CSV table of N, CA and C in Angstrom, one decimal:
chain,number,residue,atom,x,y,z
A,2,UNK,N,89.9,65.6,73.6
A,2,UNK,CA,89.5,64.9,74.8
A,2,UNK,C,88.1,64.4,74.6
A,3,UNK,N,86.9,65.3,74.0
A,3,UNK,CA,86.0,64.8,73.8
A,3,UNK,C,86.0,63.8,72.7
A,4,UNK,N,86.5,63.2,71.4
A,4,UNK,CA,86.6,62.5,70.9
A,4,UNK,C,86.7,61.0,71.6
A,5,UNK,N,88.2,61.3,72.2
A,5,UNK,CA,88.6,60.1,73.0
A,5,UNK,C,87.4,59.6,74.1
A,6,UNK,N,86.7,60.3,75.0
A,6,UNK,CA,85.7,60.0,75.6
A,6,UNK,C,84.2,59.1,75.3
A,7,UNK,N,84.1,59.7,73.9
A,7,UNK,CA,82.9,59.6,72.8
A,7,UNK,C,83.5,58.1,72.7
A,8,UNK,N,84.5,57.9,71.8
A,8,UNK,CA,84.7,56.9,71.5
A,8,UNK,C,84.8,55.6,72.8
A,9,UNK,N,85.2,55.7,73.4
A,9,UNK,CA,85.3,54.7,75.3
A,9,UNK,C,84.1,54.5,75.2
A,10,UNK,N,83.2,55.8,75.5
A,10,UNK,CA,81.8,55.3,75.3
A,10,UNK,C,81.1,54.3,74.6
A,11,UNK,N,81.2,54.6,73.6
A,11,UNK,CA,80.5,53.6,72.4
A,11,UNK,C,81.1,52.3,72.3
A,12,UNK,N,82.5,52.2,72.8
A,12,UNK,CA,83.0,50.5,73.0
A,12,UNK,C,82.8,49.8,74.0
A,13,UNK,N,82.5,50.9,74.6
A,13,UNK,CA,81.9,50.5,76.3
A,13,UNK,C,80.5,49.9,75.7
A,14,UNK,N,79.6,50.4,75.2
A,14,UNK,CA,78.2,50.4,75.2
A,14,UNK,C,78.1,48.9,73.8
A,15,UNK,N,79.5,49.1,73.1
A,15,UNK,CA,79.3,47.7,72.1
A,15,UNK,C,79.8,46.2,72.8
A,16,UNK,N,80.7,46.5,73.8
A,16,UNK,CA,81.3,45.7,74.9
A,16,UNK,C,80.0,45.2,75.9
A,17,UNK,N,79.1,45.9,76.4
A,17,UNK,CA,78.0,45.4,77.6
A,17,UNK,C,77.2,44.5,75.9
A,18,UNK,N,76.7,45.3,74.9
A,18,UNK,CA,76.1,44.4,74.3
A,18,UNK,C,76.1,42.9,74.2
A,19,UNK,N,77.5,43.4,73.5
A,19,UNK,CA,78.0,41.7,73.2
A,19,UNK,C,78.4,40.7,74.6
A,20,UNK,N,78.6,41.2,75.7
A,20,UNK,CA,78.2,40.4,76.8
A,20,UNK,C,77.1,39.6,77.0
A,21,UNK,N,75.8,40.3,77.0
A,21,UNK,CA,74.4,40.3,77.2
A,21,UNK,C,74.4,39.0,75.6
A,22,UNK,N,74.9,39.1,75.0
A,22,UNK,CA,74.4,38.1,73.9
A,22,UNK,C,75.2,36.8,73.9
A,23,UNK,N,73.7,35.6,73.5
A,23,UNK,CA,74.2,34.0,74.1
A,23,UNK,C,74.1,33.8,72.3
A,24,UNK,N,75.1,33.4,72.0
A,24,UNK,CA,75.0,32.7,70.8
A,24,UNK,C,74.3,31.5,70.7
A,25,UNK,N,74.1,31.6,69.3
A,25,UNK,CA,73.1,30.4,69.2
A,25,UNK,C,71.4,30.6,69.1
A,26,UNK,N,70.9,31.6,70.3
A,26,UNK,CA,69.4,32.1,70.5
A,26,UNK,C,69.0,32.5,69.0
A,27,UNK,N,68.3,32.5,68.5
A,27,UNK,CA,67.7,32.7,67.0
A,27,UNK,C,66.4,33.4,67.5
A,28,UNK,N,65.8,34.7,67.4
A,28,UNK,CA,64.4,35.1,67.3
A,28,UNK,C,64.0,34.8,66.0
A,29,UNK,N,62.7,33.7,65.6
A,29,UNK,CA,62.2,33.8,64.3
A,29,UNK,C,60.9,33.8,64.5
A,30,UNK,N,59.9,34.0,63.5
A,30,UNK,CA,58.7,34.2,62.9
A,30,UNK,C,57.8,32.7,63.3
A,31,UNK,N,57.2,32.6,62.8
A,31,UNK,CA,56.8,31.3,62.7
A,31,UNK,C,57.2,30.6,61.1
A,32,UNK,N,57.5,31.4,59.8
A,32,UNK,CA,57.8,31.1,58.8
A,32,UNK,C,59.2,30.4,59.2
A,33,UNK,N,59.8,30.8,60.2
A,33,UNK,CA,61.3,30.6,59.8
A,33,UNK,C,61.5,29.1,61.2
A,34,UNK,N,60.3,29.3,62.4
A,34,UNK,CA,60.2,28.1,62.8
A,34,UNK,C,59.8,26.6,62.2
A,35,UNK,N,58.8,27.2,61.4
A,35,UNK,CA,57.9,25.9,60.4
A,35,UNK,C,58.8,24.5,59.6
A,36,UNK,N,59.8,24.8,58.9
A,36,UNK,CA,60.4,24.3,58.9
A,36,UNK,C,60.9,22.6,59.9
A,37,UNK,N,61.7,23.5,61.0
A,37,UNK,CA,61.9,22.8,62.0
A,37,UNK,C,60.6,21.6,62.6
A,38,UNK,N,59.7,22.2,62.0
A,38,UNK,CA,58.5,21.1,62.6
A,38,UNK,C,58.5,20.2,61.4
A,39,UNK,N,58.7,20.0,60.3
A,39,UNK,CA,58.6,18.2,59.7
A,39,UNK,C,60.2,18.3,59.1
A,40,UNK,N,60.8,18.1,59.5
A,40,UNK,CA,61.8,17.4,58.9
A,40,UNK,C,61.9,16.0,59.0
A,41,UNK,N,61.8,15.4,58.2
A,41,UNK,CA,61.3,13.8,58.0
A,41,UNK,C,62.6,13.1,57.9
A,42,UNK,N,63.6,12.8,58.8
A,42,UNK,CA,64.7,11.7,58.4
A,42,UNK,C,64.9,10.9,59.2
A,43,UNK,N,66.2,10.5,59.6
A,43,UNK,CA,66.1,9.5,60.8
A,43,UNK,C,66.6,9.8,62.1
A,44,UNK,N,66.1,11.2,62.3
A,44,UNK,CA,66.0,11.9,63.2
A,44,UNK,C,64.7,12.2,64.1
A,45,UNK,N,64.5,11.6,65.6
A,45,UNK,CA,63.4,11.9,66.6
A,45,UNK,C,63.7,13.5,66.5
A,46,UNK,N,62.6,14.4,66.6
A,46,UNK,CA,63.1,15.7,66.8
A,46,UNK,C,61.6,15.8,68.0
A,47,UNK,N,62.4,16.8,69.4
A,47,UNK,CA,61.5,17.1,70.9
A,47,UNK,C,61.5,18.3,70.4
A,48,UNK,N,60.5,18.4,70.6
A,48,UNK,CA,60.4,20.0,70.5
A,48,UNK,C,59.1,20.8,71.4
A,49,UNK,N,60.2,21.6,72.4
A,49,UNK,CA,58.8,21.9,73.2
A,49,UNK,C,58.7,23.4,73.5
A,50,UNK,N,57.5,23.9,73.8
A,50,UNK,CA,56.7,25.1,73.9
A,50,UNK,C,56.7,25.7,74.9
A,51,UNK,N,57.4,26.9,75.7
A,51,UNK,CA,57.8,27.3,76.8
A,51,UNK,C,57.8,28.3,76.8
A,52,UNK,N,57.6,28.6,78.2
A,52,UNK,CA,57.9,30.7,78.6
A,52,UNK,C,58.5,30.4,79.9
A,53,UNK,N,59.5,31.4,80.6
A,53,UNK,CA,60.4,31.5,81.7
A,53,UNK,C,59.3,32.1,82.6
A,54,UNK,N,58.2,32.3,82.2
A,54,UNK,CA,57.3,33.2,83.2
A,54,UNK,C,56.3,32.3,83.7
A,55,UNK,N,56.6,30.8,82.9
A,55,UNK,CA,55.7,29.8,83.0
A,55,UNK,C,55.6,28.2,84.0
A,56,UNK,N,55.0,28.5,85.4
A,56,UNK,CA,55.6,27.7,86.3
A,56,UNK,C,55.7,26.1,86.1
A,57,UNK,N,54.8,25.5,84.8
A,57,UNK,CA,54.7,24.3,84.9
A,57,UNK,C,55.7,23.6,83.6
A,58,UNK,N,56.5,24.9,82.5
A,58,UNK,CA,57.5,24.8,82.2
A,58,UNK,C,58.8,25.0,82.4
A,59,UNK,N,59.1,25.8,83.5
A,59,UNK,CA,59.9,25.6,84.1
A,59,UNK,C,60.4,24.2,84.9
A,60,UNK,N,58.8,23.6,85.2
A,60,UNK,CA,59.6,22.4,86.3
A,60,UNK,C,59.8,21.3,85.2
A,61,UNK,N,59.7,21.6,84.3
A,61,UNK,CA,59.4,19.7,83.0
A,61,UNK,C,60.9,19.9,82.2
A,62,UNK,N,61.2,21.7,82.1
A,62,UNK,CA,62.2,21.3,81.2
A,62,UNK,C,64.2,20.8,81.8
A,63,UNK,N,63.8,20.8,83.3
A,63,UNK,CA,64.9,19.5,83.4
A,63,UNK,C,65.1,18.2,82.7
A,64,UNK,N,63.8,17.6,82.7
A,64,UNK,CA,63.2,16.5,81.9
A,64,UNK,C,64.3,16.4,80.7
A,65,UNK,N,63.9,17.8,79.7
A,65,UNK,CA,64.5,17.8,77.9
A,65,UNK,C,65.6,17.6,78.4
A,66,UNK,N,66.2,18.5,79.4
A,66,UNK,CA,67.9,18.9,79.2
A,66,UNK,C,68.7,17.3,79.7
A,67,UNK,N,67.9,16.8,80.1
A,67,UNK,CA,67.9,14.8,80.6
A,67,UNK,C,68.2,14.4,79.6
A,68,UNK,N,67.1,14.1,78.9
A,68,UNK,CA,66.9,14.0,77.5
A,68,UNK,C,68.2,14.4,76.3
A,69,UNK,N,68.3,15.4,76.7
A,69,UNK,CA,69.1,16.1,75.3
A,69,UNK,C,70.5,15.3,76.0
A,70,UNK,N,70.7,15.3,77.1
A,70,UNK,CA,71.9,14.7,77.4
A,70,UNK,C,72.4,13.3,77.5
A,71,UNK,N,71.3,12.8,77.2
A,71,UNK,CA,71.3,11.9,77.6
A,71,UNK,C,71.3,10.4,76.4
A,72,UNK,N,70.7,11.5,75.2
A,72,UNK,CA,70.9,10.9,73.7
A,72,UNK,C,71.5,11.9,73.4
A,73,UNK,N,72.4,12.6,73.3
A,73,UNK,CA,73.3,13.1,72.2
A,73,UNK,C,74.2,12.5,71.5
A,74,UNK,N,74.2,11.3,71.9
A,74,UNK,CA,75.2,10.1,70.6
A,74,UNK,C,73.9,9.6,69.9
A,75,UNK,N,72.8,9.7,70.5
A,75,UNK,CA,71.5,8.8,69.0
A,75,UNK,C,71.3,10.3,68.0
A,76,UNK,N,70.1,9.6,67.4
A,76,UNK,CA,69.8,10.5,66.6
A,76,UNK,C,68.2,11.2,67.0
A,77,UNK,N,68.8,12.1,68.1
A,77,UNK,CA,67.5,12.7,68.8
A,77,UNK,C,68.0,14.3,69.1
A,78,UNK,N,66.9,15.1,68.7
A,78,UNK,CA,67.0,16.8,68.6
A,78,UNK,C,66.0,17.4,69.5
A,79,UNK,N,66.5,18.2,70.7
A,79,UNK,CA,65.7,19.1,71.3
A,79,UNK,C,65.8,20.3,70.9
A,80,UNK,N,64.7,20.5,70.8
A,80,UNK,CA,64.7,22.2,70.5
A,80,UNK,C,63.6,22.9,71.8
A,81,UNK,N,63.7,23.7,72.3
A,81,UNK,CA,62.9,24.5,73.0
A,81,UNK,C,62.6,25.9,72.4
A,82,UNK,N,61.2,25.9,72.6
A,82,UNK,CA,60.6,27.3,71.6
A,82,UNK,C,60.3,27.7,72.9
A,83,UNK,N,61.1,29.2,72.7
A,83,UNK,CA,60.7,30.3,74.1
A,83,UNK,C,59.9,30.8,73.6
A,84,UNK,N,58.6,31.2,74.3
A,84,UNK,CA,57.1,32.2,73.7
A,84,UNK,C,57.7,33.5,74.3
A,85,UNK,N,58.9,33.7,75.6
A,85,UNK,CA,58.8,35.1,76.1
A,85,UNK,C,58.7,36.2,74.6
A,86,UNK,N,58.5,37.4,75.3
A,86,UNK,CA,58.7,38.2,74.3
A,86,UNK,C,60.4,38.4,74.1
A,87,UNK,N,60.8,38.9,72.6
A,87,UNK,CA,61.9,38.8,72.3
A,87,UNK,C,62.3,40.2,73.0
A,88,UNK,N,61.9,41.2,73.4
A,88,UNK,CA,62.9,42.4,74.4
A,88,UNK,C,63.2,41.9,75.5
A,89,UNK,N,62.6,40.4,76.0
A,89,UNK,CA,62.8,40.2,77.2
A,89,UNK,C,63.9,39.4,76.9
A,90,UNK,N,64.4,38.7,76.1
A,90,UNK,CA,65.9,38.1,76.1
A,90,UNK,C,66.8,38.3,76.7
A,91,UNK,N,67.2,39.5,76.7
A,91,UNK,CA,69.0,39.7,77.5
A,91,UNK,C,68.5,39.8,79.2
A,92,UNK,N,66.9,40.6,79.5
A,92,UNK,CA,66.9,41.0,80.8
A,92,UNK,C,66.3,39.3,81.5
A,93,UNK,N,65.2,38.4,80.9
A,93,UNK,CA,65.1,37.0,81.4
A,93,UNK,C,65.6,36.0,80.8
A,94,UNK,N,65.5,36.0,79.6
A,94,UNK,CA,66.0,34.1,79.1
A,94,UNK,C,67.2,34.1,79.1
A,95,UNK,N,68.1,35.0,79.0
A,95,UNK,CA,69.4,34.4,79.1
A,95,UNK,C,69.8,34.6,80.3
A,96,UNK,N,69.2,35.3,81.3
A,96,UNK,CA,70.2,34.8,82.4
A,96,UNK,C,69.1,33.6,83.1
A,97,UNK,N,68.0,33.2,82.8
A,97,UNK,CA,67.7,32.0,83.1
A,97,UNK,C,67.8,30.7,82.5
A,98,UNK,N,68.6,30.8,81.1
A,98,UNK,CA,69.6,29.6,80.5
A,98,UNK,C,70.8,29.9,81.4
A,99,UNK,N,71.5,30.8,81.7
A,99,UNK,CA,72.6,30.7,82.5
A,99,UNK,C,72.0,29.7,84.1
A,100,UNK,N,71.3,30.5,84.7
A,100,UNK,CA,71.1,30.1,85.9
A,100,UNK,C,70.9,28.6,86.2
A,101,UNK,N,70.2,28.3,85.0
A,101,UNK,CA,69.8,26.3,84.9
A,101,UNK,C,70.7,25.7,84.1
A,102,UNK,N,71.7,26.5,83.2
A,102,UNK,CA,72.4,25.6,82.7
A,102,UNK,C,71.9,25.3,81.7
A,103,UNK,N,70.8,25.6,80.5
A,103,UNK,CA,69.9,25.1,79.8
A,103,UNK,C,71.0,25.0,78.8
A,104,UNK,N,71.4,23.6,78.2
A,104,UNK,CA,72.1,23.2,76.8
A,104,UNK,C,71.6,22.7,75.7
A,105,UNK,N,70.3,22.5,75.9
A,105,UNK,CA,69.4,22.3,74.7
A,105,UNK,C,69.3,23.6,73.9
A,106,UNK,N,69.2,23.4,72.6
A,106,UNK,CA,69.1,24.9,71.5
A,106,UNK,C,67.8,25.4,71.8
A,107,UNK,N,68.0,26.7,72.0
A,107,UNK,CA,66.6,27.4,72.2
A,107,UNK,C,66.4,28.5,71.0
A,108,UNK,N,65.1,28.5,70.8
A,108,UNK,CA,64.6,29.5,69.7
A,108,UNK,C,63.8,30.7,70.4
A,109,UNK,N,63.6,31.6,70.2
A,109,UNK,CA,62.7,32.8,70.4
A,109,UNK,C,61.5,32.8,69.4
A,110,UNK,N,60.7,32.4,69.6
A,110,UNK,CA,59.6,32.5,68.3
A,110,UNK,C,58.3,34.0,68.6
A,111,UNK,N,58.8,34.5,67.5
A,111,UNK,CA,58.2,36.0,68.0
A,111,UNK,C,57.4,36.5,66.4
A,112,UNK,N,55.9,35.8,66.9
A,112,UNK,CA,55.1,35.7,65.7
A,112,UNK,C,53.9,36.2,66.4
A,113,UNK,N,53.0,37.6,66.0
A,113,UNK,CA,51.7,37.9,66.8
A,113,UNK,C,50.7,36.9,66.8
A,114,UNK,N,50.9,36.2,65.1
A,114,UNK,CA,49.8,35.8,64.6
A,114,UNK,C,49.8,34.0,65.2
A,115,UNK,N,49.4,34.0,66.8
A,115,UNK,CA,49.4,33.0,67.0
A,115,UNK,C,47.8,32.0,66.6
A,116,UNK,N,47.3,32.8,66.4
A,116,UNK,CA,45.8,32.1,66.0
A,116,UNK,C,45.9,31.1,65.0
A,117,UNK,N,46.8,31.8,64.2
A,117,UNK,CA,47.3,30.6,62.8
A,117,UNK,C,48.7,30.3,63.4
A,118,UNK,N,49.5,30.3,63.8
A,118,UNK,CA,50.4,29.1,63.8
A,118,UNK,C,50.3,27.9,64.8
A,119,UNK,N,49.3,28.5,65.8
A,119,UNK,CA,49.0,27.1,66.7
A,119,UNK,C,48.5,26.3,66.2
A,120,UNK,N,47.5,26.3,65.3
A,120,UNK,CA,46.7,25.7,64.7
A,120,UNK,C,47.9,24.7,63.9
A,121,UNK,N,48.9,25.2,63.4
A,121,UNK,CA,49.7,24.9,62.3
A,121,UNK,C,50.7,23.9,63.0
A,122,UNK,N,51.3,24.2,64.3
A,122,UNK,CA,51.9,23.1,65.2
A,122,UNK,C,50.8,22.0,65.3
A,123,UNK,N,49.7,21.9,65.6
A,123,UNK,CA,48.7,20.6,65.9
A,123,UNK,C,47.9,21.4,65.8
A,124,UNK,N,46.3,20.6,65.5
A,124,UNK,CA,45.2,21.2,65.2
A,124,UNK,C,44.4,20.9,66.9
A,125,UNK,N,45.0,20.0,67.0
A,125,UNK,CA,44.7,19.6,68.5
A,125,UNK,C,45.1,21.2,69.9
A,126,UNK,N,46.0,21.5,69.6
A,126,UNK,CA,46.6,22.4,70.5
A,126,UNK,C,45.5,23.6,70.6
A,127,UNK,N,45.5,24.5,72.0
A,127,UNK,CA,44.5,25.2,72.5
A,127,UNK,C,45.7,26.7,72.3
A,128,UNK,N,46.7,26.1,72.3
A,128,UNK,CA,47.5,27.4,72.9
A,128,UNK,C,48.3,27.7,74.0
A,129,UNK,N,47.8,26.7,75.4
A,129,UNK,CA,48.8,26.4,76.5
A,129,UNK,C,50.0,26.1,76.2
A,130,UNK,N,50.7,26.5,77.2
A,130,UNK,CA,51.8,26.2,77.4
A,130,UNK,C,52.2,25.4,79.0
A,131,UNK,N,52.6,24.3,79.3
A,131,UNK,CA,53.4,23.9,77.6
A,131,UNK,C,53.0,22.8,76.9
A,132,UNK,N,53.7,22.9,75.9
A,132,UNK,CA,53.0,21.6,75.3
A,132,UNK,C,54.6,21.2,74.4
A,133,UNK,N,54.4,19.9,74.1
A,133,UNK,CA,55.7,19.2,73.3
A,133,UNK,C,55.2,18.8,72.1
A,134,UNK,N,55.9,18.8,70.5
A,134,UNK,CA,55.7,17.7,69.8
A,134,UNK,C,56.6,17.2,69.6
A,135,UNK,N,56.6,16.0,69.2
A,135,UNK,CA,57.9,14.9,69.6
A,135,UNK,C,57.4,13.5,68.1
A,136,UNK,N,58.4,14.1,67.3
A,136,UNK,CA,58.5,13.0,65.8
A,136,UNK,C,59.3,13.0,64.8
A,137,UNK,N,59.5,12.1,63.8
A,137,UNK,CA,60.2,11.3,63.2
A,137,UNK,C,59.7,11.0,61.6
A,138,UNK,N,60.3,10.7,60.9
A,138,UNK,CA,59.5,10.0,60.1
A,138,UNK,C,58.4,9.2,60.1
A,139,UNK,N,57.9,8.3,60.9
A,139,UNK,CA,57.6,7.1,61.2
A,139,UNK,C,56.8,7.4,62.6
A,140,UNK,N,56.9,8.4,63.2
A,140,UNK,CA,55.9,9.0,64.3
A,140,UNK,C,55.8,10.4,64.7
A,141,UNK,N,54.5,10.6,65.1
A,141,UNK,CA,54.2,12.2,65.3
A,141,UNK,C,53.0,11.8,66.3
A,142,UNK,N,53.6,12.9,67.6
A,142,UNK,CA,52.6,12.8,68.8
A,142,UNK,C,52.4,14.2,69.5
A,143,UNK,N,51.7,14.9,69.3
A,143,UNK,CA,51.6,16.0,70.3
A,143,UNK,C,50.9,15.6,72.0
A,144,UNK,N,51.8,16.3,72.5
A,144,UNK,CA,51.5,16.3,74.3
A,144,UNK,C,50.9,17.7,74.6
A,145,UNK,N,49.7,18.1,75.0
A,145,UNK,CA,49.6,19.3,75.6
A,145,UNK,C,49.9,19.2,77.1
A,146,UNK,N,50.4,20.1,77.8
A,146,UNK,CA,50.7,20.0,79.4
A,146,UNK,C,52.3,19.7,79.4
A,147,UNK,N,52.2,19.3,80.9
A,147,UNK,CA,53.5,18.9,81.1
A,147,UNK,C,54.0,17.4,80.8
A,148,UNK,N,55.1,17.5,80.6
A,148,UNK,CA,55.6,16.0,80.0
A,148,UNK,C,56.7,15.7,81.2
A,149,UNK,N,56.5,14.1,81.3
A,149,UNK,CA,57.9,14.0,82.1
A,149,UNK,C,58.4,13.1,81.7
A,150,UNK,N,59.8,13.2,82.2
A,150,UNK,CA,61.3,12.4,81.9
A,150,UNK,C,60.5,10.7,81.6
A,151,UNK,N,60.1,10.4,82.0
A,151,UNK,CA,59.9,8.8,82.3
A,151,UNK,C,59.3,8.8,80.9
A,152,UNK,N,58.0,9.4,80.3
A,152,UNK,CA,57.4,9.5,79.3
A,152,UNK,C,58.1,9.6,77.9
A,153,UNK,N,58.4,11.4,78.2
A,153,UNK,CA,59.5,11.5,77.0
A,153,UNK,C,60.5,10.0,76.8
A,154,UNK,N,61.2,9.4,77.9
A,154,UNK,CA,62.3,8.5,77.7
A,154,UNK,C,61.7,7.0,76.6
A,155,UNK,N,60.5,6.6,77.4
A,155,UNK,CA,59.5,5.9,77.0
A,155,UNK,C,59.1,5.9,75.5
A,156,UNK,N,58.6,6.9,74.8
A,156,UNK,CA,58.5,7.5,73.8
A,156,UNK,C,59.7,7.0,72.7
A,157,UNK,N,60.9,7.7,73.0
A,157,UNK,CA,62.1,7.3,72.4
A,157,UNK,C,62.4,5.9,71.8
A,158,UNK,N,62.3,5.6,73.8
A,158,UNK,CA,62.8,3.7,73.7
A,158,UNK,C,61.9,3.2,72.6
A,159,UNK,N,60.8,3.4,72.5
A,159,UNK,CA,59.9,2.3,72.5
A,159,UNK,C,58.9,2.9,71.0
A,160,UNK,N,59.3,3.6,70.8
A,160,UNK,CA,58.0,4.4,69.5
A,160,UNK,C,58.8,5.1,68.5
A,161,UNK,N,60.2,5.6,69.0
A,161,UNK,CA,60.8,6.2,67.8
A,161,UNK,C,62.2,5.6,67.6
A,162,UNK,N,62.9,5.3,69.1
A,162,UNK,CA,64.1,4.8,67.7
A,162,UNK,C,64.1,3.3,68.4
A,163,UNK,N,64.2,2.3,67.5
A,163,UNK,CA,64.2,1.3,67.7
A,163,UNK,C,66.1,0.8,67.7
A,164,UNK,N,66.4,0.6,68.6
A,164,UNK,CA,67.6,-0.2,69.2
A,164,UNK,C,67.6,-1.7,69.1
């Protein structure tokens, strides 16, 4: 009987896990973000700088998920970098991608050493959040603050992909 119990248990306990987990979420380093910041083709890539604890990212990134929706036949990539900490995953960011619906790909970037990688996203950047950088082969612009839909759309039309 105890066997049988033991065992319930532990599929129970591998069962809530794998609920609590959103595929897709990636926790990486900043080595393993870096990347993601030049890829040079003929691809616009958004990529913006966020925390769920963060009230002036919260209200902009309806804006991306516009965005992401909005060119998903061009050749345009959002990525959202979550700064929460990564234990806070299952208990805030995923049930606040659930709650908003968030379909843009999100990253966890869980690097202490932000003194050197901010620097390394733009030399421009302080560290706030949030901030966007938004480029291409052919263009690179960092935003510190909030960005909005009209801007980001602007940006696209008019600076990176030529239609």
């Amino acid at each position: 009987m105890m066997r049988f119990s033991l065992f319930f248990a532990v599929v129970s306990l591998f069962l809530i896990s794998a609920a609590d987990y959103k595929p897709g979420i990636q926790v990486l380093n900043f080595n393993g973000l870096e990347p993601r910041l030049h890829q040079y083709n003929d691809t616009t890539y958004i990529i913006n700088f966020w925390a769920t604890w963060c009230v002036p990212c919260r209200k902009e990134l309806p804006y991306f998920e516009k965005i992401n929706a909005e060119y998903k036949d061009k050749p345009v990539k959002v990525l959202l970098v979550n700064l929460d900490f990564p234990d806070d995953l299952n208990r805030n960011l995923i049930p606040f991608m659930d709650k908003y619906d968030i379909g843009s790909e999100v990253v966890v970037l869980d690097d202490p050493n932000s003194n050197y990688w901010i620097n390394q996203v733009d030399s421009t950047w302080n560290g706030n959040i949030p901030a966007t950088l938004i480029y291409n082969k052919n263009y690179r612009e960092f935003i510190a603050g909030v960005v909005k839909y009209e801007e980001l759309d602007s940006i696209l039309k008019i600076k990176t992909i030529r239609q």
